Coordinates of C-alpha atoms and ligand atoms in Angstrom, one line a residue:
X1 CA 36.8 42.1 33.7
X2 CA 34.3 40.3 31.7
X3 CA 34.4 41.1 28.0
X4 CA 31.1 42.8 26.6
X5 CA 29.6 41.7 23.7
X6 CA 29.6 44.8 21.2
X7 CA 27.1 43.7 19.1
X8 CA 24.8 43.7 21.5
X9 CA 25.0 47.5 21.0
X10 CA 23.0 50.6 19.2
X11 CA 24.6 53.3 17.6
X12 CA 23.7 55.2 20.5
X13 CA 25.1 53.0 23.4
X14 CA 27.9 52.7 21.3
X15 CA 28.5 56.5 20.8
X16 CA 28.2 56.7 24.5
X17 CA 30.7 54.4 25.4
X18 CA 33.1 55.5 22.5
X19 CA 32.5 59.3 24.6
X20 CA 33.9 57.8 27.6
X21 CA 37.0 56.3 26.2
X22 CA 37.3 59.9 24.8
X23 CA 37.1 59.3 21.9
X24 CA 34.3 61.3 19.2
X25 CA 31.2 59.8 17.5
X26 CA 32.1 59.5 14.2
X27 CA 34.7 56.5 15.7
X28 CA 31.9 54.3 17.4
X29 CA 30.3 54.6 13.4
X30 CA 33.1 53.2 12.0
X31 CA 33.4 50.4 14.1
X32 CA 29.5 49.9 14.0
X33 CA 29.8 49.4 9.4
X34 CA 32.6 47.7 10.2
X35 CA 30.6 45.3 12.4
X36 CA 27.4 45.2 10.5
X37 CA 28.7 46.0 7.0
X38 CA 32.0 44.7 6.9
X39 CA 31.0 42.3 8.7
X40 CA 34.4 42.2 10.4
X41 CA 35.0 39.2 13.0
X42 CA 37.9 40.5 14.8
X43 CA 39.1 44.0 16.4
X44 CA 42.5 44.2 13.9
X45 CA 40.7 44.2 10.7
X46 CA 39.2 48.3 11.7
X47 CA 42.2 49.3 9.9
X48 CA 40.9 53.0 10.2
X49 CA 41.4 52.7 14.0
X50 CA 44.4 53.2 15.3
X51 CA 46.4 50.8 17.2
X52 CA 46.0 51.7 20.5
X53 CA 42.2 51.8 19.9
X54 CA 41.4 48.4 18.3
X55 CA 43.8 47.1 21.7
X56 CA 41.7 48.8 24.1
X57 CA 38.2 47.5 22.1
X58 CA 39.9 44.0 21.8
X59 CA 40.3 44.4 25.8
X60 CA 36.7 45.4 26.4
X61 CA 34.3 43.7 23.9
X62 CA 34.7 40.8 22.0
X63 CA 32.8 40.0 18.5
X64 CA 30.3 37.3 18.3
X65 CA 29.2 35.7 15.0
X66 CA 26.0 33.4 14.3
X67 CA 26.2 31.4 11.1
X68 CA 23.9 29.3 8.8
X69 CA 24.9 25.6 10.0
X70 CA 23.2 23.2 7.8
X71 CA 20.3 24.2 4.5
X72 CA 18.2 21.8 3.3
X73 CA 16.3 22.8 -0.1
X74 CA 12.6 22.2 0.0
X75 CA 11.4 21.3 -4.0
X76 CA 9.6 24.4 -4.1
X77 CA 13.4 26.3 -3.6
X78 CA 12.6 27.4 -0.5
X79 CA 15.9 27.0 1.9
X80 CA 15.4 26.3 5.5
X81 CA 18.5 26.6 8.0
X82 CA 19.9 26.0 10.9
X83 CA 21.8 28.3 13.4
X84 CA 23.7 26.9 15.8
X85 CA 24.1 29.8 18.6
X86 CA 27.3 29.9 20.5
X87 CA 25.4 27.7 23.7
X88 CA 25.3 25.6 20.7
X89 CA 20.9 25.1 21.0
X90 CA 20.0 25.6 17.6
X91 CA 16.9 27.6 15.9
X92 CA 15.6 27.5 11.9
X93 CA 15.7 30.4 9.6
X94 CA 13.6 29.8 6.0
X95 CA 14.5 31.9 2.7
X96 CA 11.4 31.7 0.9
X97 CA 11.7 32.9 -3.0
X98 CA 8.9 34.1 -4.5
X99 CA 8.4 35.5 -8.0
X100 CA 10.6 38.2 -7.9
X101 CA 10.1 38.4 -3.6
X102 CA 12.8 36.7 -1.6
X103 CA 11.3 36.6 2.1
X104 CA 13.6 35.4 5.4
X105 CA 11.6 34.2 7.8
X106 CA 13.6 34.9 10.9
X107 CA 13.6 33.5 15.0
X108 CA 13.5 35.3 18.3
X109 CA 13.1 33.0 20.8
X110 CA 14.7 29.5 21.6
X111 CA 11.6 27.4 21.8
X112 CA 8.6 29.4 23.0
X113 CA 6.5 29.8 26.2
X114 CA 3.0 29.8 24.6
X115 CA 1.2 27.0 23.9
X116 CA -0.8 27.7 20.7
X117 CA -1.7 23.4 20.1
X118 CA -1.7 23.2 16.6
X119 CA 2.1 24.7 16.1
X120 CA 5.1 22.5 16.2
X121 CA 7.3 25.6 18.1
X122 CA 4.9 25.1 20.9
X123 CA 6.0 21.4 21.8
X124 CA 9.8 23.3 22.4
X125 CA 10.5 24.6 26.0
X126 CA 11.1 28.2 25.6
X127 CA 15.3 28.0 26.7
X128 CA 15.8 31.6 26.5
X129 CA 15.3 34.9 24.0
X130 CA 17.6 35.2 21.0
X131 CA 20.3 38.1 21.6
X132 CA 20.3 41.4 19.2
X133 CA 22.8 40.3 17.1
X134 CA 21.6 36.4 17.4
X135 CA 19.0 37.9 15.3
X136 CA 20.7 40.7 13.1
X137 CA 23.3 38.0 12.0
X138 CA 19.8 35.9 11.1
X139 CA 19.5 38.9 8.5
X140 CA 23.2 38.8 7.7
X141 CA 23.3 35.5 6.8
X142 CA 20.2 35.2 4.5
X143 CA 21.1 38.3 2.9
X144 CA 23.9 36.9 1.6
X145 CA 22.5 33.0 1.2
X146 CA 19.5 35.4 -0.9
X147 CA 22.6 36.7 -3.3
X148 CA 24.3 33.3 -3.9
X149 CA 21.6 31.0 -4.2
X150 CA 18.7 32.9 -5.9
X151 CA 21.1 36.2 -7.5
X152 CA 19.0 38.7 -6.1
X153 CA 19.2 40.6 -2.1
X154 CA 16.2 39.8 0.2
X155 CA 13.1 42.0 -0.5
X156 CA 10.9 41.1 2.6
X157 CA 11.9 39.8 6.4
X158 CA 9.0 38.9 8.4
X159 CA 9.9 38.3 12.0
X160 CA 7.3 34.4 11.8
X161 CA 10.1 31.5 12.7
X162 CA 10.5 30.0 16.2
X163 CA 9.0 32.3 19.5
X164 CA 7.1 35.1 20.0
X165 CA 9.0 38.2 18.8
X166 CA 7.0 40.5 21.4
X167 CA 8.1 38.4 24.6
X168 CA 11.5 39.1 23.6
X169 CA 10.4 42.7 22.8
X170 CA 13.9 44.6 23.9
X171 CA 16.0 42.8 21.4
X172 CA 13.6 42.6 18.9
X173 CA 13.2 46.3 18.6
X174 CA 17.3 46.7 18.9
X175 CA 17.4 44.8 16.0
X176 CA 15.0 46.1 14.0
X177 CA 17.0 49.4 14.8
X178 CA 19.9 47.6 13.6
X179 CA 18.3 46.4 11.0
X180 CA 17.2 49.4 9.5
X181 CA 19.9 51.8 10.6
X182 CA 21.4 53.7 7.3
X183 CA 24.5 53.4 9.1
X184 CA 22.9 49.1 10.1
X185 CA 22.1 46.5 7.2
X186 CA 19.7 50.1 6.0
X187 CA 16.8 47.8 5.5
X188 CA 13.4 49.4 4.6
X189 CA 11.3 49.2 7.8
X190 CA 8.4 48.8 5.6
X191 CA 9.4 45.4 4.2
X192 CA 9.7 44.1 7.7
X193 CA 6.9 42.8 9.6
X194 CA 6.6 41.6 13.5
X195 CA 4.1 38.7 13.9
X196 CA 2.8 37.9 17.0
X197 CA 0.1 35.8 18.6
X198 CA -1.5 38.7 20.2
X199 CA 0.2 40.5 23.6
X200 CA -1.7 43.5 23.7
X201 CA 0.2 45.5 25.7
X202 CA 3.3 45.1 24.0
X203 CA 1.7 45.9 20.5
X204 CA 0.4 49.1 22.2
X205 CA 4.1 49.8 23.0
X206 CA 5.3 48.6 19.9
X207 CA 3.0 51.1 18.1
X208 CA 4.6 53.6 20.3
X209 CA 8.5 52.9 18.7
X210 CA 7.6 54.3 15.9
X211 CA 9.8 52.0 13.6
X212 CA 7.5 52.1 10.9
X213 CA 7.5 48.1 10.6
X214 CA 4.5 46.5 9.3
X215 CA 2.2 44.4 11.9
X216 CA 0.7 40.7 11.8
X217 CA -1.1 39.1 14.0
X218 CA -2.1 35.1 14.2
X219 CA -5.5 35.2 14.9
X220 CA -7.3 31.9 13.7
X221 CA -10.8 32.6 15.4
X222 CA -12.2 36.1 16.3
X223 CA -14.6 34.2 19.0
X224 CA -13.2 33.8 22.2
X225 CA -14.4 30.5 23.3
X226 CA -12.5 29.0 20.3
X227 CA -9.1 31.3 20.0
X228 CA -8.7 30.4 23.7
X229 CA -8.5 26.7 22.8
X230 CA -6.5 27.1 19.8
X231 CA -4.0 29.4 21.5
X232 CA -4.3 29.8 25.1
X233 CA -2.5 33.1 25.3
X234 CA -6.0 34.7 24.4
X235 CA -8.0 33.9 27.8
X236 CA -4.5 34.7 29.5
X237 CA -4.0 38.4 27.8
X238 CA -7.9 39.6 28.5
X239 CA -9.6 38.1 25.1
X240 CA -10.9 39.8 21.8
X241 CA -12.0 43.0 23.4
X242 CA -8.3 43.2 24.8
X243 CA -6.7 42.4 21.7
X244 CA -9.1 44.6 19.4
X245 CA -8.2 47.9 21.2
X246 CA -4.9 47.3 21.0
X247 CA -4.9 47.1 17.2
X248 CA -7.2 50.1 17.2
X249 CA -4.7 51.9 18.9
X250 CA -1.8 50.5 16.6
X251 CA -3.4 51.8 13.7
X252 CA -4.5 55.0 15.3
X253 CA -0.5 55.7 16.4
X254 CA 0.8 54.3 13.4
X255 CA -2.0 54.4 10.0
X256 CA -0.1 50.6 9.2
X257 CA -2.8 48.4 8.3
X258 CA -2.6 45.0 10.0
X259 CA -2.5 41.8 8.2
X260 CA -4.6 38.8 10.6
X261 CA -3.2 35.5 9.9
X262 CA -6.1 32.8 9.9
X263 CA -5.7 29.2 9.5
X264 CA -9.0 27.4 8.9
X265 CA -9.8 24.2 10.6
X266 CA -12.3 21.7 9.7
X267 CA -15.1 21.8 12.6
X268 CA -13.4 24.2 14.6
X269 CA -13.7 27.5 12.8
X270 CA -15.3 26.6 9.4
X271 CA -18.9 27.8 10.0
X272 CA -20.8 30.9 9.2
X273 CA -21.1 31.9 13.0
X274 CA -16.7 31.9 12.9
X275 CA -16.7 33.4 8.9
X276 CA -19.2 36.0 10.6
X277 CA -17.3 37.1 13.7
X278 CA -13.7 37.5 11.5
X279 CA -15.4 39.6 9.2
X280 CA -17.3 41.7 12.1
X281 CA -13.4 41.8 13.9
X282 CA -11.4 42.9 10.8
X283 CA -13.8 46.0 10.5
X284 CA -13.1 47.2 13.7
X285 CA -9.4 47.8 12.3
X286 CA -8.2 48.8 8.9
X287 CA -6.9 45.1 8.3
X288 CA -6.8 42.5 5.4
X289 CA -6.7 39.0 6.0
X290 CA -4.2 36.3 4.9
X291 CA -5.5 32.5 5.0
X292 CA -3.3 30.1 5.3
X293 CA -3.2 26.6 4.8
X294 CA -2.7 24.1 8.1
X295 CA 0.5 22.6 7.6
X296 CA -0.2 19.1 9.9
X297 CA 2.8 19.1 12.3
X298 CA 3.3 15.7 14.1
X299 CA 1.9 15.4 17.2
X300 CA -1.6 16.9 16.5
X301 CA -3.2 15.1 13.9
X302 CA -6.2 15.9 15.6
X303 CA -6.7 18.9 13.6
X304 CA -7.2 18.6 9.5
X305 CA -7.3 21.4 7.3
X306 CA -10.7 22.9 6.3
X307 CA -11.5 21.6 2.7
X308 CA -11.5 24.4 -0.2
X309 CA -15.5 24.8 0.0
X310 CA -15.0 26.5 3.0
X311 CA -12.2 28.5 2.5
X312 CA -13.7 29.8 -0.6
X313 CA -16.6 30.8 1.7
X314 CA -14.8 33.0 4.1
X315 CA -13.3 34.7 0.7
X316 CA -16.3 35.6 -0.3
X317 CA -17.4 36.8 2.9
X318 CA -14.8 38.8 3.0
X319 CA -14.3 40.9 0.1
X320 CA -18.2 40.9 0.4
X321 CA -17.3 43.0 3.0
X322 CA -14.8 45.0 1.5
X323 CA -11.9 43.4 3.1
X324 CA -8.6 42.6 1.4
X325 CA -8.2 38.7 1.5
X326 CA -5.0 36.5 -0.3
X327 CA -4.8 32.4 0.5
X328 CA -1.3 32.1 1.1
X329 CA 0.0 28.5 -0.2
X330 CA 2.2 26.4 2.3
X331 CA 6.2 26.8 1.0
X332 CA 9.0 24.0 2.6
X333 CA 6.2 21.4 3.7
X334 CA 8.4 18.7 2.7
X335 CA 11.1 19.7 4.4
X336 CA 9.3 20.9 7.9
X337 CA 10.5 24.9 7.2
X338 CA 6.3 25.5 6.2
X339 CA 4.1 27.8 8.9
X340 CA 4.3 26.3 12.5
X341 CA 6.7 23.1 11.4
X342 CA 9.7 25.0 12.8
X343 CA 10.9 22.5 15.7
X344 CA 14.5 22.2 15.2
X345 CA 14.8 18.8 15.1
X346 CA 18.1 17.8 14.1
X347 CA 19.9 14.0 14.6
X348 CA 23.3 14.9 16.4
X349 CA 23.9 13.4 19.3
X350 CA 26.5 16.1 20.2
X351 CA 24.0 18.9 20.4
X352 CA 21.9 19.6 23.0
X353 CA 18.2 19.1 22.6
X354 CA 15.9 21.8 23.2
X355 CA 13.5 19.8 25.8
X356 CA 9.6 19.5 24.7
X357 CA 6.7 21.1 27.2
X358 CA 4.9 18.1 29.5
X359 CA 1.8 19.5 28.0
X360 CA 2.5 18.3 24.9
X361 CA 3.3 14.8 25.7
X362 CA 0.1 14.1 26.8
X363 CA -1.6 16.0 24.5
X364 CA -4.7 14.0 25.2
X365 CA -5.7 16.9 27.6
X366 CA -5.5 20.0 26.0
Ligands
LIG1 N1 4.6 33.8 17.7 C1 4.4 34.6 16.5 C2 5.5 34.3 15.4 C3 5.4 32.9 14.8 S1 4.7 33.1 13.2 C4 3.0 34.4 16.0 O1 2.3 33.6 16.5 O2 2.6 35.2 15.1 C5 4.2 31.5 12.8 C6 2.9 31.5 12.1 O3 2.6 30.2 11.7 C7 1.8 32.0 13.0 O4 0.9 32.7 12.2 C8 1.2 30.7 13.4 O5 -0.1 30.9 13.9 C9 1.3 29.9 12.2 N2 1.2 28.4 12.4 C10 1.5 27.8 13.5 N3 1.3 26.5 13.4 C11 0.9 26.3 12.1 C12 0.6 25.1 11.3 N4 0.6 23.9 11.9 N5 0.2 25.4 10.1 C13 0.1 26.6 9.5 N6 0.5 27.7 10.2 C14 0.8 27.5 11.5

C-alpha cells in the first residue's frame, strides 16, 4: 500500500483515522504538535507513542518536509527564498521586515493559470497547486528564518507570492486551519490575509469558512473595459457587478473590511474618469485602499508607473471621500522578491524549469 502523506491532514481527519486504528483522540493530537510544533521529521522521535504505534504510523504515512533552499537579502533587509518541493519545481517565499512588523509573503500555486499582463507569475505555466503542508511548512520556515535573522517571530502572513490562493481554495483553507489551530502553528487568523485577483464565487465561499482571515483583493481599475485588459480573469468571472456583490456579501457574512490593491499606470488608469469609478466601487463595500507602486518586471516594459502627481490625486480623492488610503512602497526590487517579480528564476541546470505561457512570448498581442 501506498504511504499517505500525514501532513496532508486536519486534526479532524486525523482524529478519524487515529479512531479506526482504535486508538482515542487525544493520540492523533500528539502526533499532530509533534508534527507541526515539534516539527518532528520521522515516526521514532513521538516518544510518547508507543512502539507498536509509531510502527504502524511509520507503515501507513510518511512525513514530508519543505525547506528554505537558497535566501538572497534585498538592501532594504527584506529576504526572498526559494523552496524546492519534493518534485523538485521551485516557488519564492519573501520575509519582509518592517518597523516592528515582520510579514511572510507566502505561495499557493506552482506558476499560475491567470494571465494578469503586468505580473511576472503570469509568464509561469501554472504546474500544479501547492499541497497543505507545501504551504504550512512555507509558515514553518519563515517563522523560524523571522527568529534568527531579524530576533523577533512573524507578526503578519499574507497569502500574495506565486498563484492564486482561491484556485487552490481546498488546501489553502486546510492550511489556514493548520495554521491557526491552537493545537497548529496557533497563528492569529486576524494577521493573515488571502489576496486574490477576484473569483467571486470562491470569495462568497470563503466568506462562508468563517476563519476570520482578513481579505485583499488586486483590483487595479474599477471600470471593466480596463480591468479586463489588465487582468483577464475579470471579463472571464462576470465583471465589476460580479465581483462587487461578492465583496458585499463577504462583508455582510463576515464585518472584515477589505483592503483593494491598486497599482496605478501611466495612461491606463491615471485619469479622473478611473480615480472616479475606484472611489464610486470602494463605497459600495466597507474597504480602504492600498496603492502600490508598479514594480517593472521584464517582459512588459510597456507599462510605466504613474508619476506621483497622479497618485497624489487618487489620495485625495480618496480620503475626500472618506476612504482609508496608504501608498505602500515597493520592498526586494533589487532582488526580484517586490509585488508581481516573483518568477522563480533560478540558474541550475539540474532543476527543472517551470515552462513560460505562449501568450507571453509574443506578448505583442495581448
Ligand atoms: N493572485 C493573487 C495573489 C498574488 S498577490 C492576487 O492577484 O491577489 C501579488 C500582488 O502583486 C497582487 O496584488 C498583484 O496584482 C500585484 N502585482 C502583480 N504584478 C505586479 C507588478 N509588476 N508590480 C506591482 N505589483 C504587482
Amino acid at each position: 500500500m501506498k504511504k499517505q502523506n500525514i501532513k496532508s491532514l486536519d486534526l479532524n481527519h486525523l482524529e478519524k483515522i487515529f479512531k479506526e486504528l482504535g486508538e482515542p483522540a487525544y493520540r492523533a493530537r500528539q502526533v499532530y504538535d509533534w508534527l507541526w510544533n515539534k516539527q518532528a521529521n520521522g515516526f521514532e522521535k513521538m516518544t510518547n507513542l508507543s512502539k507498536e504505534l509509531r510502527t504502524k504510523l511509520d507503515e501507513l504515512f510518511y512525513i514530508p518536509k519543505s525547506r528554505f533552499s537558497q535566501t538572497e537579502q534585498s538592501i532594504d533587509g527584506t529576504l526572498k527564498n526559494a523552496v524546492t518541493l519534493p518534485d523538485r519545481l521551485i516557488v519564492e517565499s519573501v520575509l519582509i521586515p518592517e518597523g516592528k512588523r515582520v510579514t511572510a509573503c507566502i505561495s499557493s500555486q506552482v506558476g499560475c493559470s491567470l494571465d494578469c499582463t503586468f505580473c511576472a507569475t503570469a509568464t509561469l505555466k501554472r504546474m500544479r497547486n501547492l499541497s497543505v503542508d507545501e504551504i504550512v511548512d512555507q509558515v514553518v520556515e519563515a517563522q523560524q528564518q523571522s527568529l534568527e535573522h531579524y530576533g523577533t517571530p512573524l507578526t503578519n502572513i499574507v497569502f500574495m507570492g506565486m498563484g492564486e490562493p482561491l484556485l487552490n481554495y481546498e488546501n489553502v483553507v486546510k492550511a489556514i486551519r493548520i495554521i491557526t489551530a491552537p493545537d497548529g502553528l496557533h497563528f492569529g487568523a486576524r494577521r493573515i490575509t488571502v489576496s486574490t485577483a477576484g473569483i467571486p464565487k470562491m470569495i462568497k465561499r470563503l466568506a462562508d469558512e468563517n476563519l476570520r482571515v482578513k481579505l485583499a483583493v488586486s483590483l487595479h481599475a474599477a471600470i471593466d473595459e480596463t480591468r479586463s485588459r489588465l487582468m483577464p480573469v475579470n471579463a472571464r468571472t462576470g465583471g465589476l457587478q460580479s465581483l462587487s456583490e461578492a465583496l458585499q456579501y463577504w462583508y455582510r457574512k463576515t464585518k472584515s473590511v477589505i483592503t483593494f490593491e491598486y497599482l496605478v499606470f501611466k495612461n491606463i488608469n491615471d485619469d479622473e474618469k478611473h480615480i472616479e469609478a475606484l472611489v464610486k466601487m470602494a463605497r459600495k463595500v466597507p474597504s480602504k485602499v492600498n496603492l502600490i507602486e508598479y514594480n517593472p518586471t521584464d517582459s512588459f516594459d510597456r507599462y510605466q508607473k504613474a508619476d506621483n502627481r497622479s497618485l497624489e490625486k487618487y489620495r485625495t480623492a480618496l480620503k475626500k471621500a472618506g476612504i482609508t488610503v496608504t501608498l505602500r512602497r515597493s520592498r526586494g526590487q533589487d532582488i526580484d522578491a517586490a509585488c508581481g517579480q516573483l518568477a522563480a528564476r533560478y540558474e541550475n541546470p539540474d532543476l527543472p524549469k517551470i515552462p513560460t505561457k505562449k501568450v507571453f512570448r509574443n506578448p505583442s498581442h495581448l
